[in-house]
CSV table of C-alpha atoms and ligand atoms in Angstrom, one decimal:
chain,number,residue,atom,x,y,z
A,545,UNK,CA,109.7,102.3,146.8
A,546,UNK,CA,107.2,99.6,145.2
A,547,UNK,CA,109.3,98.3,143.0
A,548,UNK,CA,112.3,97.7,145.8
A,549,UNK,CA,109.8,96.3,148.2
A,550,UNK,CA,109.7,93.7,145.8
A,551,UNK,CA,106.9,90.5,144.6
A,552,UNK,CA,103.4,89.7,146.5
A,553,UNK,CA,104.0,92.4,149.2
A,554,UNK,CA,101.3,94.8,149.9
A,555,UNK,CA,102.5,98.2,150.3
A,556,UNK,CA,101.2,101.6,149.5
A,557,UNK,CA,100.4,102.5,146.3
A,558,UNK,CA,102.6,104.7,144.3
A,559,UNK,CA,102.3,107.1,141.2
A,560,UNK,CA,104.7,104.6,140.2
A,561,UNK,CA,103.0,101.5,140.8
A,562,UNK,CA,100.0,102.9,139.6
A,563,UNK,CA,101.6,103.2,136.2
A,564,UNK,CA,102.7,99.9,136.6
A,565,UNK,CA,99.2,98.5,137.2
A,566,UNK,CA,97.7,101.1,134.6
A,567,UNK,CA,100.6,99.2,132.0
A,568,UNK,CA,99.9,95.6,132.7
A,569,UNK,CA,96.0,95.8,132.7
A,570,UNK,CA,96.7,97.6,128.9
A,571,UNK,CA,98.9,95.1,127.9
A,572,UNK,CA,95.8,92.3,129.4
A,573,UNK,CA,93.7,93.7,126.8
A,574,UNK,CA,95.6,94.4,124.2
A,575,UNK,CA,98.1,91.8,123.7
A,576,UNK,CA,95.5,89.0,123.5
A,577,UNK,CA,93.5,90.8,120.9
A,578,UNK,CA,96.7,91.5,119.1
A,579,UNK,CA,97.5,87.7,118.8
A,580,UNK,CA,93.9,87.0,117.7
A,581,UNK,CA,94.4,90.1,115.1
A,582,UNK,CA,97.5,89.5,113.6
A,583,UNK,CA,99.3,92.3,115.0
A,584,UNK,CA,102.2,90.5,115.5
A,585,UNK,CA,105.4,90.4,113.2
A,586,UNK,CA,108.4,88.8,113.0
A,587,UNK,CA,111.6,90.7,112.3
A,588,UNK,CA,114.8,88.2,111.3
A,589,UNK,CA,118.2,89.2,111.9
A,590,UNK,CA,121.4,87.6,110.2
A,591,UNK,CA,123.7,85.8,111.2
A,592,UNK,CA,127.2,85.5,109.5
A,593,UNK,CA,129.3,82.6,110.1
A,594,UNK,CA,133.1,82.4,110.5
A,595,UNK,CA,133.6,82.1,106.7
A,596,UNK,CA,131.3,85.4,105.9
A,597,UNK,CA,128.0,83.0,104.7
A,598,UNK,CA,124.6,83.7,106.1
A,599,UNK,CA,123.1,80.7,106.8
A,600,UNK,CA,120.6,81.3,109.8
A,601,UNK,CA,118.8,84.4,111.1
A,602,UNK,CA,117.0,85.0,114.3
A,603,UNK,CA,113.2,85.6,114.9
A,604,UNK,CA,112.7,88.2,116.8
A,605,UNK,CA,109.1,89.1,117.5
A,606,UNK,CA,107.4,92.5,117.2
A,607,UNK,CA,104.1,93.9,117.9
A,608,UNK,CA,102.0,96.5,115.5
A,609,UNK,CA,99.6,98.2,117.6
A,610,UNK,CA,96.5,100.2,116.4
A,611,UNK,CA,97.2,102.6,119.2
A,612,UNK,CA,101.2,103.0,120.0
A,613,UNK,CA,102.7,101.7,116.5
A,614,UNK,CA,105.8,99.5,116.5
A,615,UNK,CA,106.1,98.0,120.2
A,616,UNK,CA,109.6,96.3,120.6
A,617,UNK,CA,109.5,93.0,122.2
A,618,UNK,CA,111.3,94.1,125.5
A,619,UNK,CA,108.0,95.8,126.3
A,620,UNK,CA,105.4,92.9,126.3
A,621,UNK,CA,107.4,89.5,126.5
A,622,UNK,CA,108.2,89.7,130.2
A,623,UNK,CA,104.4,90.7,130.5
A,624,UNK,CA,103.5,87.5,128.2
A,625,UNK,CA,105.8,85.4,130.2
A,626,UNK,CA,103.6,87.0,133.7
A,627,UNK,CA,100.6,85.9,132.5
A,628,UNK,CA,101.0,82.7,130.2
A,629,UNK,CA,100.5,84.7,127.0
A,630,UNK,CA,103.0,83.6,126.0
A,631,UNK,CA,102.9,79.7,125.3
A,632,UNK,CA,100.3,81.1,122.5
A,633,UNK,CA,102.9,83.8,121.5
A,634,UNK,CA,105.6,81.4,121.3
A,635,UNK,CA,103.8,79.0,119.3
A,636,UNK,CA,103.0,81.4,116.8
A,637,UNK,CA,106.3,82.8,116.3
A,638,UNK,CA,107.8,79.3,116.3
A,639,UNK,CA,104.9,78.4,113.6
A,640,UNK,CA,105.3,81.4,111.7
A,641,UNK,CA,109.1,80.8,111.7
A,642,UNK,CA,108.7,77.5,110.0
A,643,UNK,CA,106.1,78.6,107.8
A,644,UNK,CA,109.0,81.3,106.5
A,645,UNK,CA,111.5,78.6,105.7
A,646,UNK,CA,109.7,77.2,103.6
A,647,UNK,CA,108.4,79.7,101.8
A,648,UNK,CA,112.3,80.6,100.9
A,649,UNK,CA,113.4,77.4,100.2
A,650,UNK,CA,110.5,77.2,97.4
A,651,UNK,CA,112.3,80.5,96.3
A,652,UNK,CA,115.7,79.0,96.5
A,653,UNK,CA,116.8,80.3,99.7
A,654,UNK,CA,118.1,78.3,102.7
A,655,UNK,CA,118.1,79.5,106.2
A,656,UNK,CA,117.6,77.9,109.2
A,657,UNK,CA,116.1,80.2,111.6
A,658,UNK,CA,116.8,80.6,115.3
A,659,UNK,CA,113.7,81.1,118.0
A,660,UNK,CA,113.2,82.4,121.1
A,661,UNK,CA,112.0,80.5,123.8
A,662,UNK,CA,111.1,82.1,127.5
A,663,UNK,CA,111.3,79.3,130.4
A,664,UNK,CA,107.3,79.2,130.9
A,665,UNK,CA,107.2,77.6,127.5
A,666,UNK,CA,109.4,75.2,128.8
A,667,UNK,CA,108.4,74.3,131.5
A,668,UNK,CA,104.5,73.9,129.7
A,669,UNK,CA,106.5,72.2,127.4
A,670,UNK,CA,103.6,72.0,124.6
A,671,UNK,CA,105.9,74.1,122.1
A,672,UNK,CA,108.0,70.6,121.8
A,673,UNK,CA,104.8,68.7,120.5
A,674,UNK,CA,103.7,71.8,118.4
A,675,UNK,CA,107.1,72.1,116.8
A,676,UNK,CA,107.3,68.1,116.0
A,677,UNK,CA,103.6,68.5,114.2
A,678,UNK,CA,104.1,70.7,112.4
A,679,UNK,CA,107.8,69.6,111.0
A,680,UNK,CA,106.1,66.6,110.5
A,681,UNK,CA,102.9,68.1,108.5
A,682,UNK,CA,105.5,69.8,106.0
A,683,UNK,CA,107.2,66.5,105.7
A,684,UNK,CA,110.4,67.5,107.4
A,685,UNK,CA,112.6,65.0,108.7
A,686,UNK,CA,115.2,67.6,110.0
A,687,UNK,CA,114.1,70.6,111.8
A,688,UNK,CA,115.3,73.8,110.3
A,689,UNK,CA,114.8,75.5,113.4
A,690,UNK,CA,117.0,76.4,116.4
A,691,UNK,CA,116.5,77.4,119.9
A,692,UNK,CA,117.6,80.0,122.0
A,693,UNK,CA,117.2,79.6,125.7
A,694,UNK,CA,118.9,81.7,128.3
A,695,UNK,CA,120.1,80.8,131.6
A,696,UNK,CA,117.0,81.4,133.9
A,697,UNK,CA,115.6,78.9,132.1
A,698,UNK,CA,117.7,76.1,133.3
A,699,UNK,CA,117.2,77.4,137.0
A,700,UNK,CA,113.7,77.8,137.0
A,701,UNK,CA,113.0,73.7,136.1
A,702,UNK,CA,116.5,72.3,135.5
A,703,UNK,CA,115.8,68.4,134.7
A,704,UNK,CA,112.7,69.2,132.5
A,705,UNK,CA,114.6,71.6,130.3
A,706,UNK,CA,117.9,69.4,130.0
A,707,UNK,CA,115.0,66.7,128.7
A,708,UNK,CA,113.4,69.1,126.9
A,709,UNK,CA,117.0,70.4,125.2
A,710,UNK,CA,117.7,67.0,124.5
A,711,UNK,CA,114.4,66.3,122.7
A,712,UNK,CA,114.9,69.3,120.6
A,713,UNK,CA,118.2,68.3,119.6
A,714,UNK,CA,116.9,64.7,118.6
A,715,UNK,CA,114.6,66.7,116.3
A,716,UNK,CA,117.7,68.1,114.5
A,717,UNK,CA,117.2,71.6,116.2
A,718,UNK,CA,119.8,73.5,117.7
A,719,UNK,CA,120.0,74.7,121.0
A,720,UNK,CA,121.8,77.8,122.0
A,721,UNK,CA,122.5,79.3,125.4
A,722,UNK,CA,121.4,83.2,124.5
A,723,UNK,CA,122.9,86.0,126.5
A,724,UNK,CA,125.6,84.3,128.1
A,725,UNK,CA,127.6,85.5,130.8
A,726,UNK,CA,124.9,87.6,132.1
A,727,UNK,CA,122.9,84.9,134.3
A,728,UNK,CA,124.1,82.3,136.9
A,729,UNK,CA,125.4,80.0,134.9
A,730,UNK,CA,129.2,79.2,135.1
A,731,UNK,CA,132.0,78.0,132.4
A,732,UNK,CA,131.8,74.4,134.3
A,733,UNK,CA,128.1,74.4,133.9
A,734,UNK,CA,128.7,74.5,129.8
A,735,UNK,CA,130.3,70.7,130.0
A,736,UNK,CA,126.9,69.5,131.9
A,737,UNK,CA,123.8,71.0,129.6
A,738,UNK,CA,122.9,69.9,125.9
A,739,UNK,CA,123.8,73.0,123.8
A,740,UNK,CA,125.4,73.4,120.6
A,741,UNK,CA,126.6,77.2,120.9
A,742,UNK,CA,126.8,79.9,123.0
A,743,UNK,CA,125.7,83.5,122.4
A,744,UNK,CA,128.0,85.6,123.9
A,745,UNK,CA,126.1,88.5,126.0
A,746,UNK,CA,126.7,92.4,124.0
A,747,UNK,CA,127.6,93.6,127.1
A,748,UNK,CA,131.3,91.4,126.3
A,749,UNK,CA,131.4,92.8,123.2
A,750,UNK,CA,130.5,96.8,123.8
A,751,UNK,CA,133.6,99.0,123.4
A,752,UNK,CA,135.6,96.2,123.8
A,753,UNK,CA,139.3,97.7,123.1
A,754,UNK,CA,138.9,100.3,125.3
A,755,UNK,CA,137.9,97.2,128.2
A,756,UNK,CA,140.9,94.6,128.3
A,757,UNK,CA,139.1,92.8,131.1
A,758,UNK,CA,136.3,91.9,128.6
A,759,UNK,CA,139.0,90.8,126.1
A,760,UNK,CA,140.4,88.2,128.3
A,761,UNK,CA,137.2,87.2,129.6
A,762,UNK,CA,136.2,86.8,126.1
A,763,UNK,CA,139.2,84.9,125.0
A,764,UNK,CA,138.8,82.5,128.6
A,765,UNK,CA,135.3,82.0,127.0
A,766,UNK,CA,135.8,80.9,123.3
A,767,UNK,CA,138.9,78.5,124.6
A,768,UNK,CA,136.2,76.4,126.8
A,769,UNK,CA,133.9,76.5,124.2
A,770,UNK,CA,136.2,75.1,121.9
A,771,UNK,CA,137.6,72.6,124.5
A,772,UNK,CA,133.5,71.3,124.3
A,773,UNK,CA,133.1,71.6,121.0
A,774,UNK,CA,130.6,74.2,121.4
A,775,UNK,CA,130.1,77.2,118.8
A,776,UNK,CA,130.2,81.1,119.8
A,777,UNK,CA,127.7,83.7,118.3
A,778,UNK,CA,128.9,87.2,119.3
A,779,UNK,CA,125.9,89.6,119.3
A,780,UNK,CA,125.4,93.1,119.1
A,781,UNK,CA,128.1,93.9,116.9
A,782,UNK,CA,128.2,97.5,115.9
A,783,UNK,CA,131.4,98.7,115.0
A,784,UNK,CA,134.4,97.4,112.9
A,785,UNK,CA,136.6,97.6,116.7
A,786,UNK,CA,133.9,95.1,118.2
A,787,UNK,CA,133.9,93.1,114.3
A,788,UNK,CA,138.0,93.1,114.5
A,789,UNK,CA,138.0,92.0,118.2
A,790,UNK,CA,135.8,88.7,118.0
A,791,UNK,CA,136.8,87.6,114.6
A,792,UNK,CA,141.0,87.8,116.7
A,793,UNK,CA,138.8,85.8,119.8
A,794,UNK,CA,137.6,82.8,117.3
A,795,UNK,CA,133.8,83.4,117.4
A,796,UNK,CA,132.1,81.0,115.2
A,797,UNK,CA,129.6,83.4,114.0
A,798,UNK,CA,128.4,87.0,114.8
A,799,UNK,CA,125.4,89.1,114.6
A,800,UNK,CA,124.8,92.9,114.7
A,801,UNK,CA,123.5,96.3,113.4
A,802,UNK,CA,127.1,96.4,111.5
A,803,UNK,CA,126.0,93.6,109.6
A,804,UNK,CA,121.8,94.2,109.4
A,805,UNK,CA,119.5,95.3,111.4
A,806,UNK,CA,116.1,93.0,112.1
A,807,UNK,CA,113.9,92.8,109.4
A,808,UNK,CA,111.0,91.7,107.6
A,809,UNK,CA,111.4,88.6,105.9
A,810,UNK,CA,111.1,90.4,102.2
A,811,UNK,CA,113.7,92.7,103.1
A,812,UNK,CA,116.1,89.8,104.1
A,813,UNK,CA,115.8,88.5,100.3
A,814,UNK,CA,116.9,91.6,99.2
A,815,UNK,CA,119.6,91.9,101.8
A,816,UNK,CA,121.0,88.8,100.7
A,817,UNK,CA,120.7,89.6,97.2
A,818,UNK,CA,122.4,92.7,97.8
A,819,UNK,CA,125.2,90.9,99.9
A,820,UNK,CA,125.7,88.2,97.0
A,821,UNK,CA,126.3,90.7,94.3
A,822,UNK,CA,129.0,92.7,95.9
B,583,LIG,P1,117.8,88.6,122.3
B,583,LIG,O1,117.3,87.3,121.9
B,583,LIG,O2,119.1,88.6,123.1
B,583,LIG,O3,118.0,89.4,120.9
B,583,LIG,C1,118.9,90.3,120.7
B,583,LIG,C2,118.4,91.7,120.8
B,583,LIG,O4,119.5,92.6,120.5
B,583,LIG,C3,117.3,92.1,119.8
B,583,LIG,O5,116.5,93.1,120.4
B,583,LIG,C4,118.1,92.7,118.6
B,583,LIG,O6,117.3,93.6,117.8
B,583,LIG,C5,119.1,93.5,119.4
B,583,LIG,N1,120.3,93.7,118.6
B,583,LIG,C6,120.8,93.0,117.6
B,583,LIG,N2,122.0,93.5,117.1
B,583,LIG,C7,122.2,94.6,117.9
B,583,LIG,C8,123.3,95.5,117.9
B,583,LIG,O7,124.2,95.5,117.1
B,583,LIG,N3,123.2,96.5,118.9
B,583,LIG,C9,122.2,96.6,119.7
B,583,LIG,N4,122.2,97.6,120.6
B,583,LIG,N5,121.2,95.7,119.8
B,583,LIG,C10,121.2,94.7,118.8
B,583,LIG,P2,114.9,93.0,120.3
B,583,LIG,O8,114.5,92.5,119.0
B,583,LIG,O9,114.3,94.2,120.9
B,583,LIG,O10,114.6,91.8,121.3
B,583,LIG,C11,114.9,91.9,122.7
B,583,LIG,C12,114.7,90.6,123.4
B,583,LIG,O11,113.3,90.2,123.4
B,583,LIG,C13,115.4,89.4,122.8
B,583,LIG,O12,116.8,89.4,123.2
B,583,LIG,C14,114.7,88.2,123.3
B,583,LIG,O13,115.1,88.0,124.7
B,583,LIG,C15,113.2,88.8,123.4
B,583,LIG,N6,112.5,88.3,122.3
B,583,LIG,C16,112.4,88.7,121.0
B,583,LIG,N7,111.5,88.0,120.3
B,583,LIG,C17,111.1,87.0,121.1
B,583,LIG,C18,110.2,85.8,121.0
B,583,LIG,O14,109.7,85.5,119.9
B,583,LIG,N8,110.0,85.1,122.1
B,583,LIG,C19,110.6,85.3,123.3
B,583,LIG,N9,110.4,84.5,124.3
B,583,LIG,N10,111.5,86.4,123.5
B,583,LIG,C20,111.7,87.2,122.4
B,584,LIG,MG1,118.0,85.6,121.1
B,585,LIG,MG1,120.8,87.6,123.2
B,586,LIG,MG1,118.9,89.7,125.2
């Protein structure tokens, strides 16, 4: 098929491809328009460390459309990372991230909040000198913010994102490695790049007890971790088997729809409200 035939090569056109073409010309249109309109939103997700305190969240970008309602992020960012949308995208979120700190700090509440960030906005690299600005127009010596990067972003431009990692790091931000285990990127690697944590892929954590490979894979993980001093987030928990499993493994902190689902940043006050009551 199209798809198979893979990048740049001409080839008949399918019903598939057609739909494909029909998809990303919508997306052209429409996503622009929807960063000029404020269509975007930003659902955050908790995190709960090792000793059961929520002290960071995630970002995790969604997209209100007129037309198709709530469009989850997995069906625009690789087309915003195709086209360069989304350096503008990225900078909004990270923005509108900050912005949210602190507004709950002024209510008493402090989170740091963990980002996204695709390799193009590396690689453009602008986001760095956004980020610093703006920490610097709120009068923030440290940065509240944190950084998740997956592998592919190390291969696509290695020595400009170790700089760039660095950079982020001297800014007081975090930098995690999200959705490990699923790229290239090998336990040795971990000793060589500037990250503070790991976020363990869901696919480790799915179903785990009834996978023992995953569990000793998991435990071969957190031990080099720990041998480099690096912290583990365990994502996509969903059941008290997955919750039971990683807390025996020595995650330093995990994240899931067992815990809370992503959600508006009003919600999340009541959440943790609701969390420091019981
Ligand atoms: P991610 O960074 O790995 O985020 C985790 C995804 O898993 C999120 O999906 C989250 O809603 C979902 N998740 C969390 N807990 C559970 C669980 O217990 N079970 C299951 N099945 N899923 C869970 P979401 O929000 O649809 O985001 C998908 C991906 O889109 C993210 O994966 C991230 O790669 C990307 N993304 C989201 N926001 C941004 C952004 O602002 N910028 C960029 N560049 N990428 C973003
Ligand atoms: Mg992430
Ligand atoms: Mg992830
Ligand atoms: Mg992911």
């Amino acid at each position: 098929t199209a798809k198979e035939s893979g990048r740049g090569k001409f080839c008949i056109f399918s019903a598939e491809m057609n739909q494909r073409v029909f998809e990303y010309l919508w997306l052209d249109t429409n996503l622009r328009k929807a960063l000029d309109q404020n269509q975007l939103i930003i659902h955050y997700q908790p995190k709960i460390d090792a000793g059961g305190v929520v002290n960071s969240v995630e970002a995790l970008v969604r997209w209100l459309s007129p037309e198709r309602g709530l469009v989850p992020p997995g069906d625009f960012i690789s087309y915003a990372e195709e086209s360069g949308l989304i350096v503008p995208l990225g900078r909004w979120v990270m923005l509108t991230a900050l912005a949210q700190i602190i507004r709950w700090r002024e209510k008493g509440i402090n989170l740091r909040v963990a980002v996204n960030v695709s390799p193009r906005q590396l690689i453009d690299q602008s986001i760095y000198g956004d980020l610093k600005l703006a920490l610097a127009q709120a009068g923030l010596d440290r940065c509240p913010i944190d950084i998740e990067l997956t592998e592919s972003c190390l291969i696509e431009n290695e020595e400009k994102a170790l700089a760039l990692m660095e950079q982020f790091q001297q800014l007081g931000a975090e930098v995690h490695l999200d959705d490990f285990g699923t790229g290239y990127s090998s336990l040795s690697q971990l000793a060589r790049v500037p990250i503070n944590a790991i976020k363990l892929d869901q696919s480790f954590v799915r179903g785990v007890n009834d996978r023992p490979v995953s569990q000793s894979l998991v435990r071969a993980i957190v031990a080099v971790a720990n041998a480099l001093e690096l912290q583990v987030i365990a994502e996509g928990i969903e059941t008290e088997e997955e919750e039971a499993f990683v807390l025996a493994s020595g995650v330093t902190s995990r994240q899931g729809f067992l815990y809370a689902r992503p959600m508006p940043a009003g919600d999340i006050e009541h959440w943790l409200a609701d969390r420091s009551r019981s």
